[in-house]
């Protein structure tokens, strides 16, 4: 009896290996190849390193030359496009510590104007290398320090003459002579004028440029302090003669002085409000305040009121030193007003063309 032999397990398993083994291996290999390809592709999409991204930013090189000799002083490299002229000055100061940023003057051309600190360096670039010319502006002081020093001096100097120090006047003659009321009134008005200037310097005015040469402060102090000493010496002198027309002349002149001081203050407040609000597209217009109505006639009413104050003070005290000082102040403020009026004509021509600079009658 023949028994049917059962195929062994290895023989039973060898058929699939022989028949389909090659197909199974090729399928696994293709799957592995696909996974490897996806891994390579995903690896290629990795974000670029910070160094690669950083290298795409354009930097400028600022070459700084001496304005006189045209010799190169230094090169400020790796200046970002968002940097300002002030940033370049600070980098220049690190390279040349003897020149502080406040005394560094940079020009795009040798005979051109000095660049403002707020100018963006990218606006000056024609290529990746920017050439600027350096000028040493000398020792500088801040505008706040400038005006506080200039106005504090006259205030204190006048008071020293008012109390009649023994080193200035003869004490015997000082006790004999009676002080006319105009002497006290003149001291009040003079102090009021400079106290107003000091308070406006601290709380009203905003200065666009941060510094000015020290020599300008010395000139200003010499002018104001010297004239104040001369004026105070005569008004507070024991034999001082009161005005010719007496009480009426003093009263009218004092009233005009106070009105001019008030007008000057309100004009400065209006100009400061326009600057702080950022509304520089139109000429300052008068408000409900009557003191600002002078804007309808002149473009620089603050100078008009300032001149009116000193003319009134001259009439009130009737002294030659005050008259000379007022005359010089009117000339100086007229020059400032004409210069400012020309700038207004460029910016606000239709509104300013029929206005005077400082004196309403002269168009």
CSV table of N, CA and C in Angstrom, one decimal, residues 195-297:
chain,number,residue,atom,x,y,z
A,195,UNK,N,12.9,136.2,33.1
A,195,UNK,CA,12.3,135.0,33.7
A,195,UNK,C,11.4,134.3,32.7
A,196,UNK,N,10.7,135.1,31.9
A,196,UNK,CA,9.9,134.5,30.9
A,196,UNK,C,10.7,133.7,29.9
A,197,UNK,N,11.9,134.3,29.5
A,197,UNK,CA,12.8,133.6,28.6
A,197,UNK,C,13.3,132.3,29.2
A,198,UNK,N,13.6,132.3,30.4
A,198,UNK,CA,14.1,131.1,31.1
A,198,UNK,C,13.1,130.0,31.2
A,199,UNK,N,11.8,130.4,31.6
A,199,UNK,CA,10.8,129.4,31.6
A,199,UNK,C,10.4,128.8,30.3
A,200,UNK,N,10.4,129.7,29.3
A,200,UNK,CA,10.1,129.2,27.9
A,200,UNK,C,11.2,128.3,27.4
A,201,UNK,N,12.4,128.6,27.8
A,201,UNK,CA,13.5,127.7,27.4
A,201,UNK,C,13.4,126.3,28.0
A,202,UNK,N,12.9,126.2,29.2
A,202,UNK,CA,12.7,124.9,29.9
A,202,UNK,C,11.5,124.2,29.5
A,203,UNK,N,10.4,124.9,29.3
A,203,UNK,CA,9.1,124.2,29.2
A,203,UNK,C,8.3,124.4,27.8
A,204,UNK,N,8.8,125.4,27.0
A,204,UNK,CA,8.0,125.7,25.8
A,204,UNK,C,8.8,125.3,24.5
A,205,UNK,N,10.0,125.8,24.4
A,205,UNK,CA,10.8,125.6,23.2
A,205,UNK,C,11.3,124.2,23.0
A,206,UNK,N,11.3,123.7,21.8
A,206,UNK,CA,11.9,122.5,21.4
A,206,UNK,C,12.9,122.8,20.4
A,207,UNK,N,14.2,122.4,20.7
A,207,UNK,CA,15.3,122.7,19.8
A,207,UNK,C,15.5,121.6,18.8
A,208,UNK,N,15.6,121.9,17.5
A,208,UNK,CA,15.8,120.8,16.5
A,208,UNK,C,17.2,120.3,16.5
A,209,UNK,N,18.1,121.2,16.5
A,209,UNK,CA,19.6,120.8,16.5
A,209,UNK,C,20.0,120.8,18.0
A,210,UNK,N,20.9,119.8,18.3
A,210,UNK,CA,21.2,119.6,19.7
A,210,UNK,C,22.3,120.5,20.2
A,211,UNK,N,23.2,121.1,19.4
A,211,UNK,CA,24.4,121.8,19.9
A,211,UNK,C,24.7,123.0,19.0
A,212,UNK,N,25.5,123.9,19.6
A,212,UNK,CA,26.0,125.0,19.0
A,212,UNK,C,27.4,125.3,19.4
A,213,UNK,N,28.2,125.9,18.6
A,213,UNK,CA,29.6,126.2,19.0
A,213,UNK,C,29.7,127.0,20.3
A,214,UNK,N,30.7,126.7,21.2
A,214,UNK,CA,30.9,127.4,22.4
A,214,UNK,C,31.1,128.9,22.2
A,215,UNK,N,31.8,129.2,21.1
A,215,UNK,CA,32.1,130.6,20.8
A,215,UNK,C,30.9,131.4,20.6
A,216,UNK,N,29.8,130.8,20.1
A,216,UNK,CA,28.6,131.6,19.9
A,216,UNK,C,28.0,131.9,21.3
A,217,UNK,N,28.1,131.0,22.3
A,217,UNK,CA,27.6,131.3,23.6
A,217,UNK,C,28.4,132.4,24.3
A,218,UNK,N,29.7,132.4,24.0
A,218,UNK,CA,30.5,133.4,24.6
A,218,UNK,C,30.2,134.8,24.0
A,219,UNK,N,29.9,134.9,22.7
A,219,UNK,CA,29.5,136.1,22.1
A,219,UNK,C,28.2,136.6,22.6
A,220,UNK,N,27.2,135.7,22.7
A,220,UNK,CA,25.9,136.1,23.2
A,220,UNK,C,25.9,136.6,24.6
A,221,UNK,N,26.7,135.9,25.5
A,221,UNK,CA,26.8,136.3,26.9
A,221,UNK,C,27.5,137.6,27.0
A,222,UNK,N,28.6,137.8,26.2
A,222,UNK,CA,29.2,139.1,26.3
A,222,UNK,C,28.3,140.3,25.9
A,223,UNK,N,27.5,140.0,24.8
A,223,UNK,CA,26.5,141.1,24.4
A,223,UNK,C,25.5,141.4,25.4
A,224,UNK,N,24.8,140.3,25.9
A,224,UNK,CA,23.7,140.5,26.9
A,224,UNK,C,24.2,141.0,28.2
A,225,UNK,N,25.2,140.3,28.7
A,225,UNK,CA,25.7,140.7,30.0
A,225,UNK,C,26.3,142.1,30.1
A,226,UNK,N,27.1,142.4,29.0
A,226,UNK,CA,27.7,143.7,28.9
A,226,UNK,C,26.6,144.8,28.9
A,227,UNK,N,25.6,144.7,28.0
A,227,UNK,CA,24.6,145.7,27.9
A,227,UNK,C,23.8,145.8,29.2
A,228,UNK,N,23.5,144.7,29.8
A,228,UNK,CA,22.7,144.7,31.1
A,228,UNK,C,23.5,145.5,32.2
A,229,UNK,N,24.8,145.3,32.2
A,229,UNK,CA,25.6,146.0,33.2
A,229,UNK,C,25.5,147.5,33.0
A,230,UNK,N,25.6,147.9,31.7
A,230,UNK,CA,25.5,149.3,31.3
A,230,UNK,C,24.1,149.9,31.6
A,231,UNK,N,23.1,149.2,31.3
A,231,UNK,CA,21.7,149.6,31.5
A,231,UNK,C,21.4,149.7,33.0
A,232,UNK,N,21.7,148.7,33.7
A,232,UNK,CA,21.4,148.7,35.1
A,232,UNK,C,22.2,149.7,35.9
A,233,UNK,N,23.4,150.0,35.5
A,233,UNK,CA,24.2,151.0,36.2
A,233,UNK,C,23.5,152.4,36.1
A,234,UNK,N,23.0,152.8,34.9
A,234,UNK,CA,22.4,154.1,34.8
A,234,UNK,C,21.0,154.2,35.4
A,235,UNK,N,20.2,153.1,35.3
A,235,UNK,CA,18.8,153.2,35.8
A,235,UNK,C,18.9,153.2,37.4
A,236,UNK,N,19.8,152.4,38.0
A,236,UNK,CA,19.8,152.3,39.4
A,236,UNK,C,20.8,153.3,40.1
A,237,UNK,N,21.4,154.2,39.3
A,237,UNK,CA,22.3,155.2,39.8
A,237,UNK,C,21.6,156.2,40.7
A,238,UNK,N,22.2,156.5,41.8
A,238,UNK,CA,21.5,157.5,42.8
A,238,UNK,C,20.9,158.7,42.1
A,239,UNK,N,21.7,159.5,41.3
A,239,UNK,CA,21.1,160.7,40.7
A,239,UNK,C,20.3,160.4,39.4
A,240,UNK,N,19.8,159.3,39.2
A,240,UNK,CA,19.0,159.0,38.0
A,240,UNK,C,17.8,159.9,37.9
A,241,UNK,N,17.6,160.4,36.7
A,241,UNK,CA,16.6,161.4,36.4
A,241,UNK,C,15.4,160.7,35.8
A,242,UNK,N,14.2,160.8,36.3
A,242,UNK,CA,13.0,160.1,35.8
A,242,UNK,C,12.6,160.7,34.4
A,243,UNK,N,11.7,160.0,33.7
A,243,UNK,CA,11.2,160.4,32.4
A,243,UNK,C,10.7,161.8,32.4
A,244,UNK,N,10.8,162.5,31.2
A,244,UNK,CA,10.4,163.9,31.1
A,244,UNK,C,8.9,164.1,31.4
A,245,UNK,N,8.0,163.2,30.9
A,245,UNK,CA,6.6,163.4,31.0
A,245,UNK,C,6.0,162.7,32.2
A,246,UNK,N,6.8,162.3,33.1
A,246,UNK,CA,6.4,161.8,34.4
A,246,UNK,C,5.6,160.5,34.4
A,247,UNK,N,4.6,160.5,35.2
A,247,UNK,CA,3.8,159.3,35.5
A,247,UNK,C,3.1,158.8,34.2
A,248,UNK,N,2.6,159.7,33.4
A,248,UNK,CA,1.8,159.3,32.2
A,248,UNK,C,2.7,158.5,31.3
A,249,UNK,N,3.9,159.0,31.0
A,249,UNK,CA,4.9,158.3,30.1
A,249,UNK,C,5.2,157.0,30.7
A,250,UNK,N,5.5,156.9,31.9
A,250,UNK,CA,5.9,155.6,32.6
A,250,UNK,C,4.7,154.6,32.5
A,251,UNK,N,3.5,155.1,32.8
A,251,UNK,CA,2.3,154.1,32.8
A,251,UNK,C,2.0,153.6,31.4
A,252,UNK,N,2.0,154.4,30.4
A,252,UNK,CA,1.7,154.0,29.1
A,252,UNK,C,2.8,153.0,28.5
A,253,UNK,N,4.0,153.4,28.8
A,253,UNK,CA,5.1,152.5,28.3
A,253,UNK,C,5.1,151.2,29.1
A,254,UNK,N,4.8,151.2,30.4
A,254,UNK,CA,4.8,149.9,31.1
A,254,UNK,C,3.7,149.0,30.6
A,255,UNK,N,2.5,149.6,30.3
A,255,UNK,CA,1.4,148.9,29.8
A,255,UNK,C,1.7,148.2,28.5
A,256,UNK,N,2.4,149.0,27.6
A,256,UNK,CA,2.8,148.5,26.3
A,256,UNK,C,3.8,147.4,26.4
A,257,UNK,N,4.7,147.5,27.4
A,257,UNK,CA,5.7,146.5,27.7
A,257,UNK,C,5.1,145.2,28.1
A,258,UNK,N,4.1,145.3,29.0
A,258,UNK,CA,3.4,144.0,29.5
A,258,UNK,C,2.6,143.4,28.4
A,259,UNK,N,2.0,144.2,27.5
A,259,UNK,CA,1.3,143.6,26.4
A,259,UNK,C,2.2,142.9,25.4
A,260,UNK,N,3.3,143.5,25.2
A,260,UNK,CA,4.3,142.8,24.2
A,260,UNK,C,4.9,141.6,24.9
A,261,UNK,N,5.1,141.6,26.1
A,261,UNK,CA,5.6,140.4,26.8
A,261,UNK,C,4.5,139.2,26.7
A,262,UNK,N,3.3,139.6,27.0
A,262,UNK,CA,2.2,138.6,26.9
A,262,UNK,C,2.1,138.1,25.5
A,263,UNK,N,2.1,139.0,24.5
A,263,UNK,CA,2.0,138.6,23.1
A,263,UNK,C,3.2,137.7,22.7
A,264,UNK,N,4.4,138.0,23.1
A,264,UNK,CA,5.5,137.2,22.8
A,264,UNK,C,5.4,135.8,23.3
A,265,UNK,N,4.9,135.7,24.5
A,265,UNK,CA,4.7,134.4,25.2
A,265,UNK,C,3.7,133.5,24.4
A,266,UNK,N,2.5,134.1,24.1
A,266,UNK,CA,1.5,133.4,23.4
A,266,UNK,C,1.9,133.0,22.0
A,267,UNK,N,2.7,133.8,21.3
A,267,UNK,CA,3.2,133.4,20.0
A,267,UNK,C,4.1,132.2,20.1
A,268,UNK,N,5.0,132.2,21.1
A,268,UNK,CA,5.9,131.1,21.3
A,268,UNK,C,5.2,129.8,21.6
A,269,UNK,N,4.1,129.9,22.4
A,269,UNK,CA,3.3,128.8,22.8
A,269,UNK,C,2.6,128.2,21.5
A,270,UNK,N,2.1,129.1,20.7
A,270,UNK,CA,1.5,128.7,19.4
A,270,UNK,C,2.4,128.0,18.5
A,271,UNK,N,3.6,128.5,18.3
A,271,UNK,CA,4.6,127.9,17.5
A,271,UNK,C,5.1,126.5,18.0
A,272,UNK,N,5.2,126.5,19.4
A,272,UNK,CA,5.6,125.2,20.0
A,272,UNK,C,4.5,124.1,19.8
A,273,UNK,N,3.3,124.6,19.9
A,273,UNK,CA,2.2,123.6,19.8
A,273,UNK,C,2.1,123.1,18.3
A,274,UNK,N,2.4,123.9,17.4
A,274,UNK,CA,2.4,123.5,16.0
A,274,UNK,C,3.6,122.5,15.8
A,275,UNK,N,4.7,122.7,16.4
A,275,UNK,CA,5.8,121.8,16.2
A,275,UNK,C,5.6,120.5,16.9
A,276,UNK,N,5.0,120.5,18.1
A,276,UNK,CA,4.7,119.3,18.9
A,276,UNK,C,3.6,118.4,18.3
A,277,UNK,N,2.6,119.1,17.6
A,277,UNK,CA,1.6,118.3,17.0
A,277,UNK,C,1.9,117.8,15.6
A,278,UNK,N,3.1,118.2,15.1
A,278,UNK,CA,3.6,117.7,13.8
A,278,UNK,C,2.9,118.3,12.6
A,279,UNK,N,2.1,119.4,12.8
A,279,UNK,CA,1.4,120.1,11.8
A,279,UNK,C,2.3,121.1,11.1
A,280,UNK,N,3.2,120.7,10.2
A,280,UNK,CA,4.1,121.6,9.6
A,280,UNK,C,3.8,121.9,8.1
A,281,UNK,N,2.6,121.5,7.7
A,281,UNK,CA,2.3,121.6,6.3
A,281,UNK,C,1.6,123.0,6.0
A,282,UNK,N,1.2,123.7,7.0
A,282,UNK,CA,0.6,125.0,6.8
A,282,UNK,C,1.2,126.1,7.7
A,283,UNK,N,1.0,127.3,7.3
A,283,UNK,CA,1.5,128.4,8.1
A,283,UNK,C,0.7,128.6,9.4
A,284,UNK,N,1.3,128.9,10.5
A,284,UNK,CA,0.6,129.1,11.8
A,284,UNK,C,-0.5,130.1,11.6
A,285,UNK,N,-1.7,129.8,12.0
A,285,UNK,CA,-2.9,130.6,11.8
A,285,UNK,C,-3.3,131.2,13.2
A,286,UNK,N,-3.9,132.4,13.2
A,286,UNK,CA,-4.3,133.0,14.5
A,286,UNK,C,-5.4,132.2,15.1
A,287,UNK,N,-5.5,132.2,16.4
A,287,UNK,CA,-6.5,131.5,17.2
A,287,UNK,C,-7.5,132.5,17.8
A,288,UNK,N,-8.3,132.0,18.7
A,288,UNK,CA,-9.2,132.9,19.4
A,288,UNK,C,-8.5,133.9,20.3
A,289,UNK,N,-7.2,133.7,20.6
A,289,UNK,CA,-6.4,134.6,21.4
A,289,UNK,C,-6.0,135.8,20.6
A,290,UNK,N,-6.4,137.0,21.1
A,290,UNK,CA,-6.1,138.2,20.3
A,290,UNK,C,-4.7,138.5,20.0
A,291,UNK,N,-3.8,138.0,20.9
A,291,UNK,CA,-2.4,138.2,20.7
A,291,UNK,C,-1.8,137.5,19.5
A,292,UNK,N,-2.5,136.4,19.1
A,292,UNK,CA,-2.0,135.7,17.9
A,292,UNK,C,-2.6,136.3,16.6
A,293,UNK,N,-3.4,137.3,16.7
A,293,UNK,CA,-3.9,137.9,15.4
A,293,UNK,C,-2.9,138.6,14.6
A,294,UNK,N,-1.7,138.8,15.2
A,294,UNK,CA,-0.6,139.5,14.5
A,294,UNK,C,-0.1,138.6,13.4
A,295,UNK,N,-0.4,137.3,13.4
A,295,UNK,CA,-0.1,136.3,12.3
A,295,UNK,C,-0.7,136.8,11.0
A,296,UNK,N,-1.8,137.6,11.1
A,296,UNK,CA,-2.4,138.0,9.8
A,296,UNK,C,-1.6,139.1,9.1
A,297,UNK,N,-0.7,139.7,9.8
A,297,UNK,CA,0.1,140.8,9.2
A,297,UNK,C,1.5,140.5,9.0
